[in-house]
mmCIF file of C-alpha atoms in Angstrom:
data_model
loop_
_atom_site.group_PDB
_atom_site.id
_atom_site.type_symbol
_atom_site.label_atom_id
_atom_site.label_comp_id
_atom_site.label_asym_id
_atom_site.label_seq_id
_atom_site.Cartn_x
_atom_site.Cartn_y
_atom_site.Cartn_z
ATOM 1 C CA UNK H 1 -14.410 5.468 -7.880
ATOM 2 C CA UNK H 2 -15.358 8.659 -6.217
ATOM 3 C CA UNK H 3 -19.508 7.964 -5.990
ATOM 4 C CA UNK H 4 -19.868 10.879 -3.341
ATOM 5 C CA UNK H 5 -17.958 13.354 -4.881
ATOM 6 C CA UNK H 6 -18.754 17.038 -4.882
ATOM 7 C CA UNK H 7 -19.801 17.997 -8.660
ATOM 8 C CA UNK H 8 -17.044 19.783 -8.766
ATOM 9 C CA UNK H 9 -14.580 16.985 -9.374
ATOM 10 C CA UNK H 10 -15.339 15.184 -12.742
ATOM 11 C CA UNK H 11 -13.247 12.422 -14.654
ATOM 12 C CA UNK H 12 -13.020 14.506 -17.489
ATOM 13 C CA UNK H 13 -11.203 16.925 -15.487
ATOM 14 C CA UNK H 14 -8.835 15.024 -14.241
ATOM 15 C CA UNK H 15 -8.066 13.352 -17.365
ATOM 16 C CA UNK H 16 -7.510 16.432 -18.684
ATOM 17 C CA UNK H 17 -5.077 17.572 -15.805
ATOM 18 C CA UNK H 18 -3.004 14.302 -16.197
ATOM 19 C CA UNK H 19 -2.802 14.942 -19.868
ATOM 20 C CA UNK H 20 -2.035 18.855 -19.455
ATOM 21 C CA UNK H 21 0.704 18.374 -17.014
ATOM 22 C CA UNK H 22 2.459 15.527 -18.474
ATOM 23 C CA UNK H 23 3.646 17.882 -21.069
ATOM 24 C CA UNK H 24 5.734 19.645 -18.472
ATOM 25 C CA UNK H 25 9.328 18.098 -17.602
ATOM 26 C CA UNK H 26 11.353 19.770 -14.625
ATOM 27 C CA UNK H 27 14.840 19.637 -13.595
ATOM 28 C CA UNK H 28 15.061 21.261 -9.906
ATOM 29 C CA UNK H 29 18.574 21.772 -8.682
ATOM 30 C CA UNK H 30 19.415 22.449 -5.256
ATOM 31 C CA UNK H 31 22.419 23.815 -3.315
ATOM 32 C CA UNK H 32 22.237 21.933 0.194
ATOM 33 C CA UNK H 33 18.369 22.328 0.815
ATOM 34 C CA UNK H 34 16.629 25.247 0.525
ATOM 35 C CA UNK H 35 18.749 27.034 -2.109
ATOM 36 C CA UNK H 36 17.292 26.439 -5.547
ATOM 37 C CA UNK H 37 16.998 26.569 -9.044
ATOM 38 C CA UNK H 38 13.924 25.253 -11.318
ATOM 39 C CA UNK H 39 13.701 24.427 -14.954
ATOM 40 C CA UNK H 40 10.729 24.077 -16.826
ATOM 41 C CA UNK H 41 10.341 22.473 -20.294
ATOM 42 C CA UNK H 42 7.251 22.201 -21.984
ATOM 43 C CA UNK H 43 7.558 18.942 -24.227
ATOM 44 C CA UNK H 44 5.284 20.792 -26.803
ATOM 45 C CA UNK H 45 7.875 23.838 -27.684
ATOM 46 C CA UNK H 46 10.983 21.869 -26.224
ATOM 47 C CA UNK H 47 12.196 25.534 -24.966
ATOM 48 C CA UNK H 48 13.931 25.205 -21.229
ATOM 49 C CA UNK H 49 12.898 28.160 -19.542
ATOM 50 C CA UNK H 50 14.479 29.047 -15.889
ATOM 51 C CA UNK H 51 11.331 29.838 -13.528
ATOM 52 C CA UNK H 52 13.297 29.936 -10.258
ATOM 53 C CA UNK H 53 17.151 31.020 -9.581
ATOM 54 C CA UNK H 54 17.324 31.719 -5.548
ATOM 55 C CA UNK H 55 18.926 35.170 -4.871
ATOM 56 C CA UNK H 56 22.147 33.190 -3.745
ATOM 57 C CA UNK H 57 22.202 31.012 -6.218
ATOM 58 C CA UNK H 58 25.428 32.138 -7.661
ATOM 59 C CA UNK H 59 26.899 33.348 -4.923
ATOM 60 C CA UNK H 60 30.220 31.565 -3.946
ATOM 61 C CA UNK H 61 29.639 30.191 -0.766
ATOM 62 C CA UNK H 62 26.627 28.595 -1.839
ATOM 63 C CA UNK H 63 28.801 27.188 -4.756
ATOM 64 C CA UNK H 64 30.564 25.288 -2.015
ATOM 65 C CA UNK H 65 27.843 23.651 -1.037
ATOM 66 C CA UNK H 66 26.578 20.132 -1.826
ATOM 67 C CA UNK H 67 24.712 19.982 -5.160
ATOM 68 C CA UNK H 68 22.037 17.865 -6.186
ATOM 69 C CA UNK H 69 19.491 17.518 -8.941
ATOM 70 C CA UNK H 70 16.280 15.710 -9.573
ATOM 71 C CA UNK H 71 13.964 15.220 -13.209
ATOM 72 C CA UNK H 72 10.620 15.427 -13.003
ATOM 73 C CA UNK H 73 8.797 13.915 -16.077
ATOM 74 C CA UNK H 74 4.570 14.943 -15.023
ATOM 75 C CA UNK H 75 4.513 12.264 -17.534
ATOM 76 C CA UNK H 76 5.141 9.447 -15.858
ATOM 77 C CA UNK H 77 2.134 9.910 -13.241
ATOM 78 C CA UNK H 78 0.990 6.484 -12.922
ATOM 79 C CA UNK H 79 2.470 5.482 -16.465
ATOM 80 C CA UNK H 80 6.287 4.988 -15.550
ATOM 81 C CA UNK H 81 6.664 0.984 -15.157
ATOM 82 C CA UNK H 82 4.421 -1.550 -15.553
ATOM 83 C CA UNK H 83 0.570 -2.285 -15.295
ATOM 84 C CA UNK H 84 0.776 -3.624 -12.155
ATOM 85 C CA UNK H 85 2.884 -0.678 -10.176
ATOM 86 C CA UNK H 86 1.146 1.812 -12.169
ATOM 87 C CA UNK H 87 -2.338 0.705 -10.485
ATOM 88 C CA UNK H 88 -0.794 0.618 -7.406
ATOM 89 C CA UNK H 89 0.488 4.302 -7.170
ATOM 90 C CA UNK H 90 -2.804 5.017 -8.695
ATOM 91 C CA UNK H 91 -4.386 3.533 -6.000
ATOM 92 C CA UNK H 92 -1.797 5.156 -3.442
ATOM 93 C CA UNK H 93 -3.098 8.538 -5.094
ATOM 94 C CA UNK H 94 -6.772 8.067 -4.642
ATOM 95 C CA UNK H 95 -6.151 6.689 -1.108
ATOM 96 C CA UNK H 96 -4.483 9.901 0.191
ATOM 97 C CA UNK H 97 -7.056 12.198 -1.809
ATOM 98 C CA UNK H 98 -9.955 10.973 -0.452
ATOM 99 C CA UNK H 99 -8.816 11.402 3.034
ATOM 100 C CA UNK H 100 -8.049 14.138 2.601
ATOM 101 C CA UNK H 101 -11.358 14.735 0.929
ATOM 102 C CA UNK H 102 -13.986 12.614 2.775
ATOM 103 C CA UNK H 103 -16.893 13.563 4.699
ATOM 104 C CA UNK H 104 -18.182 10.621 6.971
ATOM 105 C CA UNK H 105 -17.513 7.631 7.804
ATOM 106 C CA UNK H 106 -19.372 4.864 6.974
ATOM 107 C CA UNK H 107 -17.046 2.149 6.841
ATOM 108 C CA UNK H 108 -17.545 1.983 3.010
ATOM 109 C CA UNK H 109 -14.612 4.171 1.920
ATOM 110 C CA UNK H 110 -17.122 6.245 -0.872
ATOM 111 C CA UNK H 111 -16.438 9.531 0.605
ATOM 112 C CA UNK H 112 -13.666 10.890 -1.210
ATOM 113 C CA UNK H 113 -13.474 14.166 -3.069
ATOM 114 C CA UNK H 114 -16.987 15.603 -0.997
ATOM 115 C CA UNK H 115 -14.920 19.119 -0.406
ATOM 116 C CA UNK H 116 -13.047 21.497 -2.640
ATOM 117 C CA UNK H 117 -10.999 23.281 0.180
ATOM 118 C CA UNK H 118 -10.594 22.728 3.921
ATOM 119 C CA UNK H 119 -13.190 23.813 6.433
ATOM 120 C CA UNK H 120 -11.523 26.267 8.408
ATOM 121 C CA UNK H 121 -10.790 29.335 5.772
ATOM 122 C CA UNK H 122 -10.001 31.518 8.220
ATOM 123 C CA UNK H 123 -6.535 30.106 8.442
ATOM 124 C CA UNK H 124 -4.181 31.555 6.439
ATOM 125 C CA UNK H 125 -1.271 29.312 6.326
ATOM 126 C CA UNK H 126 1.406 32.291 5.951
ATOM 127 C CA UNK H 127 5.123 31.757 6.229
ATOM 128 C CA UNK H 128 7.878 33.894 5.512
ATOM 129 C CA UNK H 129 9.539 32.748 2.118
ATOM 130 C CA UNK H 130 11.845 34.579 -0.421
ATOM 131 C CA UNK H 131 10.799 32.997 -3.414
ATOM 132 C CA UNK H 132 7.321 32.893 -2.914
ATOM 133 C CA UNK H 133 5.801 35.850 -0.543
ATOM 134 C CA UNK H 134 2.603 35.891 0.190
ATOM 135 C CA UNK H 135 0.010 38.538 -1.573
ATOM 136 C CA UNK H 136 -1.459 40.730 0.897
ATOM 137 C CA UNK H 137 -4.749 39.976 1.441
ATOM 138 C CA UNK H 138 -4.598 36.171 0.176
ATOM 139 C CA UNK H 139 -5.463 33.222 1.750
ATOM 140 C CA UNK H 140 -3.740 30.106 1.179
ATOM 141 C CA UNK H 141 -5.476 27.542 3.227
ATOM 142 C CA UNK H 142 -5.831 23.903 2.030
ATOM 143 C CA UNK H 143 -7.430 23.586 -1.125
ATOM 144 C CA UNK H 144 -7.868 20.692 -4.044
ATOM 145 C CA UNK H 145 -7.657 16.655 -3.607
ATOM 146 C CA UNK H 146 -4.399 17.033 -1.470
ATOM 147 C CA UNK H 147 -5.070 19.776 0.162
ATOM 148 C CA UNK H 148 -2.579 22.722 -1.331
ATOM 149 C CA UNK H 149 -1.417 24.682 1.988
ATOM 150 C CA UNK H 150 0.596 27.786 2.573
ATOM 151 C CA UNK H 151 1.818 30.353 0.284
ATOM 152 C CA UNK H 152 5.521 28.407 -0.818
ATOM 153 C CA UNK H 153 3.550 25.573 -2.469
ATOM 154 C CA UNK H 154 1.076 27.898 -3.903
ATOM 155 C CA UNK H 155 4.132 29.831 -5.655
ATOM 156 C CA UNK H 156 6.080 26.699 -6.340
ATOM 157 C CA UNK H 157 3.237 24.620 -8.155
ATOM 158 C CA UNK H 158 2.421 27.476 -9.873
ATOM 159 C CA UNK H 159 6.128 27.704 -11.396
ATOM 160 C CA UNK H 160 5.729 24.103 -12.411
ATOM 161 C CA UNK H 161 2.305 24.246 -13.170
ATOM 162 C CA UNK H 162 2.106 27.505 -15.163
ATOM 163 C CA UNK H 163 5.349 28.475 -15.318
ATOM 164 C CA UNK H 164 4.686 31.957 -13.336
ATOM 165 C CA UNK H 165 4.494 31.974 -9.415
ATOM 166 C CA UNK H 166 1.921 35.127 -9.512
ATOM 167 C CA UNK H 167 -0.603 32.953 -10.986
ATOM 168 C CA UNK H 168 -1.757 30.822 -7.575
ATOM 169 C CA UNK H 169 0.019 33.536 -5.272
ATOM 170 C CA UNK H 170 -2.502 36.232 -6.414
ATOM 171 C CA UNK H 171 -5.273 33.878 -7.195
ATOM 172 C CA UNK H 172 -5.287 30.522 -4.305
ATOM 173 C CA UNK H 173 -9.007 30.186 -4.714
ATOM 174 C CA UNK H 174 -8.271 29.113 -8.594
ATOM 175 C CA UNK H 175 -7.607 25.672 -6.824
ATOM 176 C CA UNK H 176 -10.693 25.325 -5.073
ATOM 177 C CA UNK H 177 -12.976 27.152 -8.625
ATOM 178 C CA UNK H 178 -11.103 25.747 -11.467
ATOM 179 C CA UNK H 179 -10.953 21.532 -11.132
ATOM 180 C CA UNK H 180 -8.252 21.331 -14.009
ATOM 181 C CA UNK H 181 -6.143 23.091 -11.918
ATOM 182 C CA UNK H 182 -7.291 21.631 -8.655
ATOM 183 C CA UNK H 183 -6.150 18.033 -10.109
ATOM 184 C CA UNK H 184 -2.754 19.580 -11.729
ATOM 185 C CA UNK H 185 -2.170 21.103 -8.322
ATOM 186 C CA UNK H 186 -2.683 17.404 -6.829
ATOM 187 C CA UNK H 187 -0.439 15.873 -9.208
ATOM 188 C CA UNK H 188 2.462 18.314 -8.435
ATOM 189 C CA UNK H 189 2.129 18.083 -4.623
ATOM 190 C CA UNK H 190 2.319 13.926 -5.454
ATOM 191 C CA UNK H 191 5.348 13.921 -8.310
ATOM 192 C CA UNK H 192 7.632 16.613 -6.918
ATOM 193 C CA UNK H 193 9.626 16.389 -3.580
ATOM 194 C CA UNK H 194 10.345 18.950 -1.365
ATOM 195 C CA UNK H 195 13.271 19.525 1.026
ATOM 196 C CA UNK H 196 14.800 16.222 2.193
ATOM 197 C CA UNK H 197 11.654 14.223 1.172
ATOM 198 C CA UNK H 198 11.241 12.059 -1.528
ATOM 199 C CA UNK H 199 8.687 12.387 -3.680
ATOM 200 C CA UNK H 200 5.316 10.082 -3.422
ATOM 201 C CA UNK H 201 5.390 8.747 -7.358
ATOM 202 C CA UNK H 202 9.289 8.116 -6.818
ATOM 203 C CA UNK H 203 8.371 5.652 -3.621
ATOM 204 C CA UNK H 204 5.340 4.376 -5.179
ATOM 205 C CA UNK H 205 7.295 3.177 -8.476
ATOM 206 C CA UNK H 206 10.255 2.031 -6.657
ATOM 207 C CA UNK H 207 12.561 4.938 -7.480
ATOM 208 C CA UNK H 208 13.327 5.593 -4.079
ATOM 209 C CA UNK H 209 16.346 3.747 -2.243
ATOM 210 C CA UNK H 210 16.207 4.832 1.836
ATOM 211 C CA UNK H 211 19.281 5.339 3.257
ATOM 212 C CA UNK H 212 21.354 4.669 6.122
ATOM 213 C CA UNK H 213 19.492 7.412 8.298
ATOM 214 C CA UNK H 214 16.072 5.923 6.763
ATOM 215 C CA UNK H 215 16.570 2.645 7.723
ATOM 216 C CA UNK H 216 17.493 3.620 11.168
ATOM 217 C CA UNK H 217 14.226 5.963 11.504
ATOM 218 C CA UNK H 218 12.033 2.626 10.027
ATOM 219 C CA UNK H 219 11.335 4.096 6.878
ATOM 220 C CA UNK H 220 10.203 1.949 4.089
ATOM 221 C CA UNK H 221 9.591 2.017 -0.082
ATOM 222 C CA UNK H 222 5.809 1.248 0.289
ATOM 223 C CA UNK H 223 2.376 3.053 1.166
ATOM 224 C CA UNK H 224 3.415 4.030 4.475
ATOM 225 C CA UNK H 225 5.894 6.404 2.921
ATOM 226 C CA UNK H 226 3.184 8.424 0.942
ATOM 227 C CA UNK H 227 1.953 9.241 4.144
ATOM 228 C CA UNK H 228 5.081 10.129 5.815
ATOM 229 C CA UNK H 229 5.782 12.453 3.044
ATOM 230 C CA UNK H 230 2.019 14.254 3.441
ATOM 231 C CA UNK H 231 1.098 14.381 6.771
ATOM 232 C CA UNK H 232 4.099 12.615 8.849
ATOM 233 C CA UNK H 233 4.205 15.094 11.944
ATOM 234 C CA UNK H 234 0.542 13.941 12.396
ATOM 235 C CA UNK H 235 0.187 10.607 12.058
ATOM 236 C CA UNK H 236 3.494 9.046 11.816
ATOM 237 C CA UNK H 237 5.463 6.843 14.644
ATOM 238 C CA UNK H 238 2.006 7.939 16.364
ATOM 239 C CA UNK H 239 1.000 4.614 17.405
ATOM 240 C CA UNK H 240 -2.266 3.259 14.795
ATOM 241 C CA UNK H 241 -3.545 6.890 14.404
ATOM 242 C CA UNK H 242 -7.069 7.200 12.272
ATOM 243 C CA UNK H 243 -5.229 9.163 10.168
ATOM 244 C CA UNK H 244 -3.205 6.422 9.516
ATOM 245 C CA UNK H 245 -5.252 3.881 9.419
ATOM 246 C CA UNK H 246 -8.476 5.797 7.640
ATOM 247 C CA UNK H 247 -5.451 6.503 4.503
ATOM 248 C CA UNK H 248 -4.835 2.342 4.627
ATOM 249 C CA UNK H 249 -8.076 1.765 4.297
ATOM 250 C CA UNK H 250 -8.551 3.588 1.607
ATOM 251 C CA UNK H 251 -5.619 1.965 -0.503
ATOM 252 C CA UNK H 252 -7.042 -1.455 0.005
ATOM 253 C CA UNK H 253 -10.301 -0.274 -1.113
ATOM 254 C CA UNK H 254 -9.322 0.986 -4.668
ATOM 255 C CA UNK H 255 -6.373 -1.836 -4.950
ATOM 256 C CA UNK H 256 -9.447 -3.840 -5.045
ATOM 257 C CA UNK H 257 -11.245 -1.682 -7.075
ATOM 258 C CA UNK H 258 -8.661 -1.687 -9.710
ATOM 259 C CA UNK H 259 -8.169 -5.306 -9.458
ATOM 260 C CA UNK H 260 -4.983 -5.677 -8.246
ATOM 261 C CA UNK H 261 -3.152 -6.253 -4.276
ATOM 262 C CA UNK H 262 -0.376 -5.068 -2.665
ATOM 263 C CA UNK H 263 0.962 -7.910 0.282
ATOM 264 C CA UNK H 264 3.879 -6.578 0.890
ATOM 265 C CA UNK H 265 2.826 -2.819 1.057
ATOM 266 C CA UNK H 266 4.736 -1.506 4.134
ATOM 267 C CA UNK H 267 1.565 0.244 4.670
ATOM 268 C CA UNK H 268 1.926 1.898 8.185
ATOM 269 C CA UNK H 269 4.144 4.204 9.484
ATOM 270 C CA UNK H 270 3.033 4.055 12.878
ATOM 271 C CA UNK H 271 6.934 3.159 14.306
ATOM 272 C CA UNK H 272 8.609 5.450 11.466
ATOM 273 C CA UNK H 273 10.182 8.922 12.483
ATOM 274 C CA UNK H 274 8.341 11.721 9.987
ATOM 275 C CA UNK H 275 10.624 14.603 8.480
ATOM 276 C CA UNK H 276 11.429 17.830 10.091
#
């Protein structure tokens, strides 16, 4: 699939983070949007365990505010419905990794998974966040197949991942060194949404219903919405950006690969408004 790849990235890896993760369930509950609390189960003790309660949490204006809840099965990673929409978001998921991945471009879309972290390391993707502050010193540039950025996703796939934020917080390279981890880290950014977003897996598999306001801004269940989600300020309602377009081509190439086609993918999102 991957015939360029850096040596880094092996099959048995990422079989291994697929079958890892998928013992990991999550139920993520959310006052309005930013105020949360997460819930990690690991299927092999069936103990719940609380990983993140916000600070306001309990507080009772935020208990006037809208509440919401999603699951997250890891599970269910290309393995929720059938054969056919499975391949598909597996296809989705390779597409997105190895743009983000590639070196080159030789029209022949085998240039996925060539780097293990962005070029520039000299950003350092810092943000001010109360759940997950950055560690002094730390870096958290993009690393892995989708590119883990800034020091909130670090901390919040590390809660799902390992159930302990200090693990990728104090330790960012671990994403770029360990390719378990890189892939787990991949998998996360892909099943779990974020803010008003929906999550990639829940548009790939159909979960996903837009609403009023997402029909108005042209946005779509299909491929198009994978890369709204990832990189929508970029390359979204952008006119045919390469981004764009490099991401399509890669989804036709391993649809084809996997024997399978997607007519009907709502693939661009050059016309859709992305998230703020």
């Amino acid at each position: 699939m991957f015939p360029q790849r850096d040596k880094f990235y092996t099959y048995q890896a990422f079989i291994q983070a697929v079958r890892e993760l998928g013992q990991i369930k999550l139920k993520v509950e959310k006052r309005e949007v930013s105020i949360y609390r997460v819930t990690r189960t690991d299927k092999l003790t069936g103990r719940p365990v609380v990983v993140r309660q916000d600070e306001d949490w309990n507080e009772p204006w935020a208990q006037k505010r809208p509440y919401s809840f999603v699951n997250i099965d890891y599970g269910t990673f290309c393995s929720e419905k059938d054969l056919l929409t499975n391949k598909r978001e597996l296809a989705a998921f390779f597409a997105n990794v190895a743009h983000e991945t590639r070196h080159g471009m030789n029209g022949k879309y085998d240039d996925g998974l060539m780097y293990t972290h962005e070029l520039n390391t000299n950003a350092v993707y810092i943000s001010d966040n109360d759940a997950y502050p950055p560690v002094k010193g730390k870096n958290y540039y993009g690393r892995g197949p989708l590119q883990l950025s800034y020091n909130g996703n670090y901390g919040y796939a590390s809660d799902c991942i390992f159930g302990d934020k200090t693990v990728l917080l104090n330790n960012p390279d671990l994403v770029a060194t360990n390719a378990v981890v890189a892939f787990k880290a991949a998998i996360f950014f892909w099943m779990t949404p974020v803010t008003y977003k929906p999550s990639a897996h829940d548009v790939m598999v159909g979960n996903w219903k837009p609403k009023a306001d997402d029909i108005a801004k042209n946005r779509r269940p299909g491929f198009g919405m994978t890369i709204n989600i990832i990189n929508g300020d970029i390359e979204c309602n952008h006119g045919d950006v390469f981004g764009m377009t490099d991401r399509i081509g890669f989804y036709q190439h391993f649809l084809t690969m996997l024997g399978v086609s997607d007519p009907d993918c709502a693939c661009s999102c050059s016309k859709t408004q992305p998230y703020n």
